[in-house]
Coordinates of C-alpha atoms in Angstrom, one line a residue:
X1264 CA 121.6 0.9 -16.4
X1265 CA 121.2 3.7 -18.9
X1266 CA 118.2 1.9 -20.5
X1267 CA 116.5 1.4 -17.2
X1268 CA 116.8 5.1 -16.4
X1269 CA 115.4 6.1 -19.8
X1270 CA 112.5 3.6 -19.4
X1271 CA 111.8 4.9 -15.9
X1272 CA 111.8 8.5 -17.1
X1273 CA 109.4 7.6 -19.9
X1274 CA 107.1 5.6 -17.5
X1275 CA 107.2 8.6 -15.0
X1276 CA 106.3 11.0 -17.8
X1277 CA 103.5 8.8 -19.1
X1278 CA 102.2 8.4 -15.6
X1279 CA 102.2 12.1 -15.0
X1280 CA 100.4 12.7 -18.3
X1281 CA 97.9 10.1 -17.4
X1282 CA 97.2 11.7 -14.0
X1283 CA 96.8 15.2 -15.6
X1284 CA 94.3 13.7 -18.0
X1285 CA 92.4 11.9 -15.2
X1286 CA 92.2 15.1 -13.1
X1287 CA 91.1 17.1 -16.2
X1288 CA 88.3 14.7 -16.9
X1289 CA 87.2 14.3 -13.3
X1290 CA 87.0 18.1 -12.8
X1291 CA 85.4 18.7 -16.1
X1292 CA 88.2 21.0 -17.3
X1293 CA 88.6 21.8 -21.0
X1294 CA 90.6 19.6 -23.3
X1295 CA 94.2 20.7 -23.4
X1296 CA 94.2 21.9 -19.8
X1297 CA 97.5 21.3 -18.0
X1298 CA 98.7 22.5 -14.6
X1299 CA 100.8 25.7 -14.7
X1300 CA 104.2 25.1 -13.1
X1301 CA 104.8 28.9 -13.0
X1302 CA 101.9 29.2 -10.6
X1303 CA 103.1 26.3 -8.5
X1304 CA 100.4 24.0 -9.8
X1305 CA 100.7 20.2 -10.1
X1306 CA 98.2 17.7 -11.4
X1307 CA 96.6 17.5 -7.9
X1308 CA 97.1 21.0 -6.7
X1309 CA 95.6 23.8 -8.7
X1310 CA 94.4 27.4 -8.6
X1311 CA 91.3 29.1 -9.9
X1312 CA 90.7 32.8 -10.6
X1313 CA 87.8 33.5 -8.2
X1314 CA 85.4 32.1 -5.7
X1315 CA 82.8 32.0 -8.4
X1316 CA 85.0 29.7 -10.5
X1317 CA 85.6 27.6 -7.4
X1318 CA 81.9 27.4 -6.8
X1319 CA 81.3 26.2 -10.3
X1320 CA 83.8 23.4 -9.7
X1321 CA 82.2 22.6 -6.3
X1322 CA 78.8 22.3 -7.9
X1323 CA 80.1 19.7 -10.3
X1324 CA 82.4 17.6 -8.1
X1325 CA 81.6 18.4 -4.5
X1326 CA 84.3 18.1 -1.8
X1327 CA 85.3 19.7 1.5
X1328 CA 85.9 23.4 1.7
X1329 CA 88.2 25.2 4.2
X1330 CA 88.8 28.9 4.7
X1331 CA 91.9 30.5 6.1
X1332 CA 92.2 34.2 6.8
X1333 CA 95.4 35.7 5.3
X1334 CA 95.3 39.4 6.1
X1335 CA 92.6 41.1 4.1
X1336 CA 92.0 38.1 2.0
X1337 CA 90.7 34.6 2.7
X1338 CA 92.3 31.5 1.1
X1339 CA 89.4 29.2 0.0
X1340 CA 90.5 25.6 -0.5
X1341 CA 88.4 22.9 -2.1
X1342 CA 89.5 19.3 -1.6
X1343 CA 87.7 17.1 -4.1
X1344 CA 87.2 13.4 -3.9
X1345 CA 90.4 11.9 -5.1
X1346 CA 91.3 9.7 -8.0
X1347 CA 92.0 6.6 -6.0
X1348 CA 93.8 7.7 -2.9
X1349 CA 94.9 11.1 -4.2
X1350 CA 92.7 14.1 -3.5
X1351 CA 92.7 17.1 -5.7
X1352 CA 93.2 20.5 -4.0
X1353 CA 91.9 23.6 -5.7
X1354 CA 92.5 27.1 -4.1
X1355 CA 91.5 30.7 -4.7
X1356 CA 91.8 34.0 -2.9
X1357 CA 88.7 35.9 -1.8
X1358 CA 88.5 39.5 -0.6
X1359 CA 85.4 39.7 1.5
X1360 CA 85.4 43.5 1.7
X1361 CA 85.7 43.9 -2.0
X1362 CA 83.3 41.1 -2.9
X1363 CA 80.7 40.5 -0.2
X1364 CA 78.4 39.1 -2.8
X1365 CA 80.5 35.9 -2.9
X1366 CA 79.0 35.1 0.6
X1367 CA 76.0 33.8 -1.3
X1368 CA 78.0 31.2 -3.2
X1369 CA 77.4 27.6 -1.9
X1370 CA 81.1 26.9 -1.8
X1371 CA 81.5 29.6 0.8
X1372 CA 78.2 28.8 2.6
X1373 CA 79.4 25.2 3.1
X1374 CA 82.6 26.4 4.8
X1375 CA 80.8 28.9 7.0
X1376 CA 78.1 26.6 8.4
X1377 CA 79.3 24.6 11.3
X1378 CA 78.9 20.8 11.0
X1379 CA 78.9 18.0 13.5
X1380 CA 77.6 17.7 17.0
X1381 CA 78.2 19.6 20.2

């Protein structure tokens, strides 16, 4: 049994490393990128610094954008096409009063324009 646990741990670690590398490549992140556990990131749930950085990612990979008011700030979430069945969720915080210029960013425009029928 001890061997199977060790083999399972190795396989899980290798699978996690492989997923991080797949996400890094699909999002066009720099070599050596890894999720930051201290920020609560995982291979498929990450944070970026600003709406401008999220917009850059959106322009490369597309996806669906959602906004959620959280007091004076707005949580902006980009869900990118997944690797297989696993989507990648990237979030940032936006302060509309402090940075109204971000309204021009396509990533926010897409979230603000209603879609669908009546």
